[in-house]
Amino acid sequence: MSYHNPYTPPRKSATFDDYTLAEIRRAAATGIYDIRGAGTKRKVPHFDDLLFLGASISRYPLEGYREKCDTSVVLGARHAKKPIVLKTPITIAGMSFGALSGNAKEALGRGASIAGTSTTTGDGGMTDEERGHSQTLVYQYLPSRYGMNPKDLRRADAIEIVVGQGAKPGGGGMLLGQKISDRVANMRNLPKGIDQRSACRHPDWTGPDDLEIKIMELREITDWEKPIYVKVGGARPYYDTALAVKAGADVVVLDGMQGGTAATQDVFIENVGMPTLACIRPAVQALQDLGMHRKVQLIISGGIRSGADVAKALALGADAVAIGTAALVAIGDNDPHWEAEYQKLGTTAGAYDDWHEGKDPAGITTQDPELSKRLDPVAAGRRLANYLKVMTLEAQTIARACGKNHLHNLEPEDLVALTLEASAMAQVPLAGTSWIPGKGGF
Ligand SMILES: Cc1cc2nc3c(=O)[nH]c(=O)nc-3n(C[C@H](O)[C@H](O)[C@H](O)COP(=O)(O)O)c2cc1C
């Protein structure tokens, strides 16, 4: 006879939780893996696990109204005749036309230009809307070579060679047929309406020596004017940074695993790559070991949301940051205004990530002309500019409180960690101690 214990409620497994069970059933029913956009949804150590100490008796804060705290940054002065000069160290990350609508690209360009920062093209080439509305435009040179041409290389203000992305280091992009409109097909030289997977590695190189040759080739095409960035996904940040510097990069862009993507396999987003927080110190160490810290700039991305995140990335040694997802939210992505339509798609505002399907109610991750029209690029650009301004002011407020007259004067010494993991990854002491795991202290 079985015994029913009336005191103990039914207990669900932490390993086989409701979401896991649903995923097993979904896979069993459909036989296909899940594709989605956005970044990792699991919790990993992040900037939230760090705190600034602020000034005290031993540190002197700056007076907000009288003493300046500079936020400008110069990118790419190592070799380029025309380095990039930005008013804020918060840049807009590469997001492709194809993944995003023309109006969304235009809004990003408008917002960034008002704020005095740069935008970046993506895996789909340069659009006229984007070039026309971006004061400073970085042109991505990707493994797929979609939309790549020497004319656009010369129309750009900087070139970013993409080796990888934080959401999918080692993987290529995906654009499903429903987003391959006439215009997208034409720009990418692809048949309309057919799913495409873009390459995960450059067709003409097999290692760092080839990267060096490629950088030289791009410098020749652009008359040594444009800074050359190299973007890598957060996997082996020390060696990747060192190799990019050795190959001649002016700027290294390092994208951690929380970094967003337009579309890839969920299993990839959640299980490949290193948290952004864990990538920064090894990369900075590589730059310092080569005597290149602050000479080759480091741009960090992957889960940056606020001025506090910006200040923390800079305090750990980055020169600038890039934002993707947060910029999309600022222009209207996942806005509760469209809740009724999210519900019809079987989701809710804040969770919508089927960006590959092209049905975005907010008109951002779509090529549908009717949906795209919902996004007013002028108003959306203004929202992005406001958001960038707030983040810059927030970072500045923190820097002032730490007594710094430039955001770049923030340093690891200004930070403590709330958890052992964050302490080990960021190499700053656990709060209340001088202890850094692996480094000693009390
Ligand atoms: C919709 C979307 C499209 C993207 N397209 C590209 C791309 O074409 N090339 C690329 O290098 N990265 C691409 N990314 C990644 C971003 O450049 C960036 O690395 C990432 O979004 C940063 O993380 P965050 O979204 O947490 O800010 C894309 C990201 C998003 C959200």
XYZ file of C-alpha atoms and ligand atoms in Angstrom:
473
model
C 0.000 0.000 0.000
C 1.474 3.348 -0.939
C 1.756 5.996 1.746
C 0.526 9.495 0.944
C 2.299 12.129 2.990
C -0.237 14.968 3.497
C 2.462 17.392 4.730
C 4.715 17.368 1.671
C 3.543 19.164 -1.493
C 4.426 17.648 -4.893
C 8.049 18.551 -5.610
C 9.321 19.552 -9.055
C 12.877 18.899 -10.098
C 15.339 21.803 -10.315
C 17.048 19.922 -13.146
C 13.871 19.046 -15.030
C 12.067 22.333 -14.396
C 8.911 23.395 -16.293
C 10.836 25.163 -19.022
C 13.131 22.183 -19.610
C 10.183 19.804 -19.758
C 8.416 22.050 -22.271
C 11.549 22.199 -24.426
C 11.862 18.402 -24.460
C 8.211 18.142 -25.517
C 8.642 20.816 -28.174
C 11.679 19.022 -29.635
C 9.823 15.694 -29.529
C 6.777 17.172 -31.285
C 8.560 19.136 -34.010
C 11.956 17.494 -34.621
C 13.590 20.910 -35.090
C 15.758 22.950 -32.782
C 14.726 26.345 -31.513
C 15.969 29.409 -33.334
C 15.603 32.831 -31.770
C 17.091 36.292 -31.461
C 18.463 38.244 -28.452
C 21.171 37.138 -26.036
C 21.526 34.535 -23.339
C 18.601 34.446 -20.914
C 20.278 32.447 -18.180
C 21.834 34.374 -15.294
C 25.590 34.605 -15.464
C 28.000 36.815 -13.460
C 27.573 40.353 -14.742
C 28.201 44.023 -14.034
C 25.385 43.904 -11.434
C 27.786 41.875 -9.292
C 30.166 44.844 -9.006
C 29.820 48.050 -6.975
C 31.722 51.335 -7.029
C 33.235 52.517 -3.775
C 32.939 56.275 -4.395
C 35.042 58.897 -2.665
C 35.702 59.089 1.070
C 38.425 60.628 3.250
C 41.187 59.076 1.168
C 39.572 59.990 -2.177
C 38.360 63.420 -3.291
C 35.170 63.672 -5.423
C 34.671 66.199 -8.236
C 32.133 68.991 -7.860
C 29.437 68.345 -10.471
C 28.664 71.934 -11.422
C 32.185 73.300 -11.519
C 34.602 70.534 -12.389
C 34.514 68.834 -15.763
C 34.465 65.105 -16.320
C 35.345 64.334 -19.918
C 33.497 61.552 -21.749
C 35.131 61.750 -25.185
C 37.093 58.948 -26.793
C 39.426 58.643 -29.777
C 39.373 55.291 -31.562
C 41.938 54.005 -34.008
C 44.827 56.450 -33.770
C 47.383 53.596 -33.940
C 47.673 53.534 -37.744
C 44.728 55.395 -39.273
C 45.152 58.854 -40.761
C 41.570 59.702 -39.695
C 40.815 58.257 -36.254
C 37.267 58.299 -34.935
C 36.471 60.957 -32.332
C 33.294 60.435 -30.284
C 31.621 62.539 -27.604
C 30.580 59.495 -25.622
C 32.212 56.070 -25.315
C 28.860 54.343 -25.984
C 28.678 53.178 -29.612
C 25.950 51.348 -31.530
C 26.909 47.755 -32.367
C 26.695 46.177 -35.818
C 23.160 45.017 -36.659
C 22.321 44.072 -40.185
C 19.839 45.562 -42.573
C 17.842 42.429 -43.234
C 17.665 41.538 -39.578
C 16.456 45.113 -38.982
C 14.133 47.241 -41.087
C 15.383 50.234 -43.068
C 13.518 52.523 -40.649
C 15.222 50.909 -37.650
C 18.646 51.393 -39.237
C 17.802 54.999 -39.974
C 16.625 55.553 -36.375
C 19.899 54.136 -35.041
C 21.864 56.474 -37.304
C 19.823 59.496 -36.301
C 20.009 58.794 -32.571
C 23.730 58.072 -32.573
C 24.483 61.198 -34.602
C 22.564 63.444 -32.185
C 24.503 61.892 -29.299
C 27.850 62.279 -31.082
C 28.635 58.601 -31.434
C 28.980 55.967 -34.152
C 26.730 53.293 -35.636
C 27.808 50.113 -37.381
C 26.450 48.318 -40.460
C 26.053 44.509 -40.252
C 25.783 41.280 -42.166
C 23.898 42.776 -45.075
C 25.813 45.748 -46.390
C 25.408 49.486 -46.111
C 22.061 51.161 -46.789
C 21.704 54.718 -48.004
C 19.356 55.509 -45.076
C 22.049 54.451 -42.670
C 24.957 56.198 -44.385
C 22.906 59.312 -44.882
C 21.824 59.560 -41.261
C 25.000 58.407 -39.513
C 27.604 61.017 -38.821
C 30.133 58.279 -38.054
C 29.539 54.877 -39.632
C 31.605 51.736 -39.079
C 31.360 49.262 -41.961
C 31.453 45.583 -41.112
C 33.549 43.197 -43.164
C 32.045 39.792 -42.452
C 32.706 36.167 -43.374
C 29.590 36.183 -45.608
C 30.797 39.253 -47.555
C 27.107 40.095 -48.161
C 26.827 43.526 -49.692
C 30.582 44.059 -49.508
C 32.095 46.384 -52.059
C 35.132 48.679 -52.176
C 32.951 51.749 -52.753
C 31.224 51.267 -49.400
C 34.551 50.543 -47.704
C 35.594 54.026 -48.796
C 32.222 55.583 -47.817
C 32.687 54.306 -44.255
C 34.483 56.064 -41.423
C 36.016 52.871 -40.030
C 36.104 49.172 -40.979
C 35.217 46.378 -38.563
C 36.435 42.903 -39.492
C 34.049 40.494 -37.810
C 35.692 37.257 -36.745
C 32.943 36.328 -34.322
C 30.048 37.404 -32.105
C 29.503 36.790 -28.390
C 26.090 35.188 -28.901
C 27.620 32.566 -31.195
C 31.437 32.390 -31.248
C 32.288 29.947 -34.029
C 28.844 30.247 -35.627
C 27.431 32.163 -38.569
C 24.281 34.219 -38.966
C 20.839 33.096 -40.039
C 18.232 34.954 -42.027
C 15.047 33.091 -42.722
C 13.298 33.354 -46.077
C 10.422 35.480 -44.797
C 12.869 38.342 -44.191
C 14.598 38.083 -47.567
C 12.646 40.737 -49.435
C 13.557 41.968 -52.942
C 15.793 44.649 -51.480
C 17.563 42.345 -48.997
C 18.006 39.693 -51.702
C 19.443 42.257 -54.064
C 21.904 43.657 -51.516
C 23.100 40.196 -50.479
C 23.021 38.631 -53.919
C 20.695 35.901 -52.675
C 17.470 34.381 -54.001
C 14.364 35.988 -52.530
C 12.418 34.129 -49.835
C 14.891 31.290 -49.232
C 16.491 30.682 -45.823
C 20.158 31.577 -45.686
C 22.928 30.773 -43.254
C 25.900 33.048 -43.503
C 29.423 31.732 -43.226
C 31.000 31.200 -39.816
C 34.538 31.852 -41.021
C 36.201 34.027 -43.598
C 36.651 32.131 -46.852
C 40.159 33.377 -47.509
C 41.986 32.915 -44.247
C 42.894 30.134 -41.911
C 44.753 31.952 -39.153
C 46.274 35.130 -37.729
C 48.813 35.575 -40.526
C 45.990 35.753 -43.053
C 44.236 38.298 -40.824
C 47.341 40.468 -40.984
C 47.287 40.305 -44.788
C 43.559 41.115 -44.830
C 44.050 44.161 -42.606
C 46.819 45.383 -44.894
C 44.578 44.882 -47.937
C 41.767 46.923 -46.320
C 44.209 49.685 -45.387
C 45.422 49.870 -48.977
C 41.852 50.039 -50.346
C 41.016 52.879 -47.947
C 44.326 54.722 -48.317
C 45.330 54.145 -44.661
C 42.624 56.633 -43.646
C 40.163 54.428 -41.797
C 40.720 52.723 -38.461
C 40.483 48.933 -38.705
C 38.590 47.238 -35.872
C 38.618 43.474 -35.280
C 35.532 42.029 -33.567
C 35.700 38.710 -31.728
C 33.224 36.736 -29.647
C 34.213 36.224 -26.014
C 35.921 32.854 -26.056
C 39.689 33.190 -25.536
C 39.982 36.920 -24.886
C 43.659 37.010 -23.931
C 44.951 35.267 -27.046
C 42.361 36.700 -29.425
C 43.196 40.233 -28.319
C 46.938 39.599 -28.564
C 46.575 38.082 -32.045
C 44.348 40.912 -33.280
C 46.898 43.462 -32.053
C 49.741 41.518 -33.652
C 47.805 41.394 -36.934
C 47.658 45.202 -36.883
C 44.187 46.057 -35.509
C 43.632 49.635 -34.392
C 40.680 48.647 -32.204
C 39.581 45.321 -30.693
C 35.850 44.763 -30.211
C 35.115 42.039 -27.699
C 31.544 40.744 -27.445
C 30.619 38.589 -24.435
C 28.043 35.792 -24.319
C 25.171 38.034 -23.223
C 25.524 39.810 -26.561
C 22.401 39.847 -28.689
C 21.981 38.307 -32.120
C 19.301 38.572 -34.774
C 18.899 34.797 -35.001
C 20.703 31.634 -34.081
C 20.104 28.334 -32.294
C 18.978 28.753 -28.676
C 21.387 25.995 -27.622
C 24.231 28.079 -29.006
C 23.174 31.330 -27.330
C 22.855 29.639 -23.951
C 25.875 27.327 -24.001
C 28.764 28.782 -26.006
C 31.056 31.645 -25.039
C 32.134 33.456 -21.899
C 30.229 36.062 -19.853
C 31.152 39.620 -20.791
C 32.491 40.245 -17.280
C 34.969 37.372 -17.637
C 36.345 38.689 -20.936
C 37.498 42.168 -19.998
C 40.455 41.633 -17.674
C 42.202 39.002 -19.850
C 41.846 41.291 -22.879
C 43.215 44.281 -20.951
C 46.048 42.085 -19.671
C 46.946 41.138 -23.252
C 47.024 44.822 -24.232
C 49.163 45.686 -21.208
C 51.570 42.793 -21.864
C 52.072 44.144 -25.396
C 52.434 47.755 -24.198
C 49.284 48.588 -26.189
C 46.693 49.438 -23.532
C 45.038 52.750 -24.538
C 47.029 52.682 -27.819
C 44.856 49.958 -29.338
C 41.364 50.661 -28.019
C 39.143 47.991 -26.510
C 35.377 48.151 -27.114
C 33.316 45.859 -24.899
C 29.784 44.648 -25.636
C 27.291 42.072 -24.431
C 24.556 43.052 -21.994
C 25.365 46.751 -21.504
C 22.206 48.497 -20.242
C 23.034 51.541 -18.145
C 25.612 54.189 -17.364
C 26.695 52.037 -14.421
C 27.510 49.147 -16.792
C 29.448 51.558 -18.996
C 31.422 52.931 -16.046
C 32.196 49.412 -14.805
C 33.429 48.238 -18.218
C 35.626 51.330 -18.468
C 36.920 50.921 -14.902
C 38.015 47.393 -15.813
C 40.081 48.832 -18.664
C 37.821 49.151 -21.732
C 37.993 52.356 -23.794
C 34.402 52.238 -25.027
C 31.355 49.977 -25.171
C 28.861 48.959 -27.853
C 25.143 48.347 -27.394
C 22.749 46.351 -29.544
C 19.732 45.063 -27.633
C 19.431 48.137 -25.403
C 19.458 50.410 -28.457
C 16.623 48.373 -29.984
C 14.633 48.656 -26.749
C 15.223 52.412 -26.744
C 13.771 52.759 -30.247
C 10.727 50.641 -29.347
C 11.543 46.915 -29.320
C 9.387 44.809 -26.976
C 7.316 47.856 -26.058
C 4.237 46.976 -23.909
C 2.270 49.274 -26.244
C 2.074 46.277 -28.629
C 1.116 43.756 -25.928
C -2.080 42.577 -27.655
C -0.044 41.679 -30.744
C 2.704 39.982 -28.765
C -0.024 37.846 -27.178
C -1.270 36.838 -30.615
C 2.285 35.668 -31.413
C 2.195 33.549 -28.243
C 4.539 35.761 -26.255
C 4.572 38.922 -24.163
C 6.366 42.272 -24.201
C 9.817 41.763 -22.722
C 10.041 38.145 -23.846
C 9.533 38.512 -27.605
C 12.607 37.056 -29.291
C 11.336 35.471 -32.522
C 13.129 38.176 -34.419
C 13.942 35.791 -37.277
C 10.254 35.438 -38.173
C 9.949 39.008 -39.364
C 6.593 39.607 -37.623
C 7.803 42.216 -35.121
C 4.786 44.319 -34.068
C 7.128 47.240 -33.319
C 8.394 47.315 -36.932
C 12.055 46.814 -35.999
C 13.137 43.214 -36.708
C 11.057 42.901 -39.865
C 11.082 43.529 -43.604
C 7.279 43.667 -43.835
C 6.510 47.099 -45.329
C 3.320 47.544 -43.272
C 4.971 46.642 -39.977
C 8.107 48.683 -40.788
C 5.950 51.779 -41.282
C 4.992 51.631 -37.596
C 8.446 52.827 -36.632
C 8.930 56.546 -37.096
C 12.700 56.883 -37.557
C 12.768 60.514 -36.432
C 10.928 59.949 -33.136
C 12.763 56.656 -32.541
C 16.102 58.359 -33.216
C 15.242 60.976 -30.601
C 14.465 58.265 -28.043
C 17.821 56.631 -28.709
C 19.616 59.973 -28.362
C 17.872 60.580 -25.010
C 18.867 57.147 -23.790
C 22.506 57.605 -24.847
C 22.552 60.973 -23.112
C 21.200 59.501 -19.882
C 23.721 56.648 -19.922
C 26.584 59.078 -20.525
C 25.406 61.313 -17.658
C 25.072 58.299 -15.375
C 28.609 57.134 -16.125
C 29.850 60.682 -15.604
C 28.055 60.955 -12.249
C 29.787 57.816 -11.034
C 33.189 58.938 -12.330
C 32.813 62.292 -10.548
C 31.893 60.549 -7.312
C 35.104 58.535 -7.693
C 37.092 61.764 -8.206
C 37.849 61.225 -11.915
C 37.998 64.034 -14.471
C 37.711 61.590 -17.393
C 35.723 58.366 -17.665
C 38.981 56.683 -18.680
C 40.479 57.483 -15.285
C 38.094 55.018 -13.631
C 40.100 51.968 -12.538
C 39.669 48.530 -10.966
C 40.613 50.060 -7.613
C 37.259 51.908 -7.690
C 35.345 48.612 -7.655
C 34.459 45.762 -5.324
C 32.624 42.520 -6.092
C 29.501 41.146 -4.450
C 30.186 37.514 -5.276
C 33.193 35.218 -5.408
C 32.606 34.551 -9.090
C 32.526 38.227 -10.014
C 35.583 38.858 -7.850
C 37.547 36.149 -9.647
C 36.376 37.218 -13.116
C 36.755 40.967 -12.723
C 39.817 40.609 -10.508
C 38.569 43.133 -7.969
C 38.316 42.368 -4.233
C 35.300 40.734 -2.663
C 33.429 43.550 -0.843
C 34.711 44.103 2.661
C 37.982 42.261 2.042
C 41.152 42.808 0.059
C 40.841 39.276 -1.254
C 40.756 38.400 -4.943
C 40.433 34.664 -5.627
C 43.728 33.349 -6.938
C 45.588 36.508 -5.927
C 45.723 36.355 -2.116
C 44.770 39.136 0.352
C 42.887 38.870 3.637
C 19.195 42.313 -34.174
C 20.675 42.117 -34.072
C 21.417 41.972 -35.222
C 22.798 41.782 -35.150
N 23.536 41.685 -36.308
C 24.886 41.601 -36.232
C 25.684 41.635 -37.402
O 25.179 41.736 -38.511
N 27.038 41.582 -37.258
C 27.622 41.496 -36.018
O 28.847 41.466 -35.920
N 26.888 41.451 -34.901
C 25.548 41.523 -34.972
N 24.821 41.565 -33.813
C 25.506 41.574 -32.525
C 25.811 43.011 -32.074
O 26.720 43.606 -32.963
C 26.455 43.068 -30.685
O 27.611 42.267 -30.667
C 25.518 42.650 -29.563
O 24.206 43.018 -29.852
C 25.965 43.292 -28.260
O 25.254 42.822 -27.177
P 23.910 43.512 -26.604
O 22.841 43.195 -27.603
O 23.674 42.834 -25.312
O 24.159 44.971 -26.478
C 23.436 41.726 -33.885
C 22.665 41.884 -32.724
C 21.305 42.084 -32.797
C 20.527 42.253 -31.515
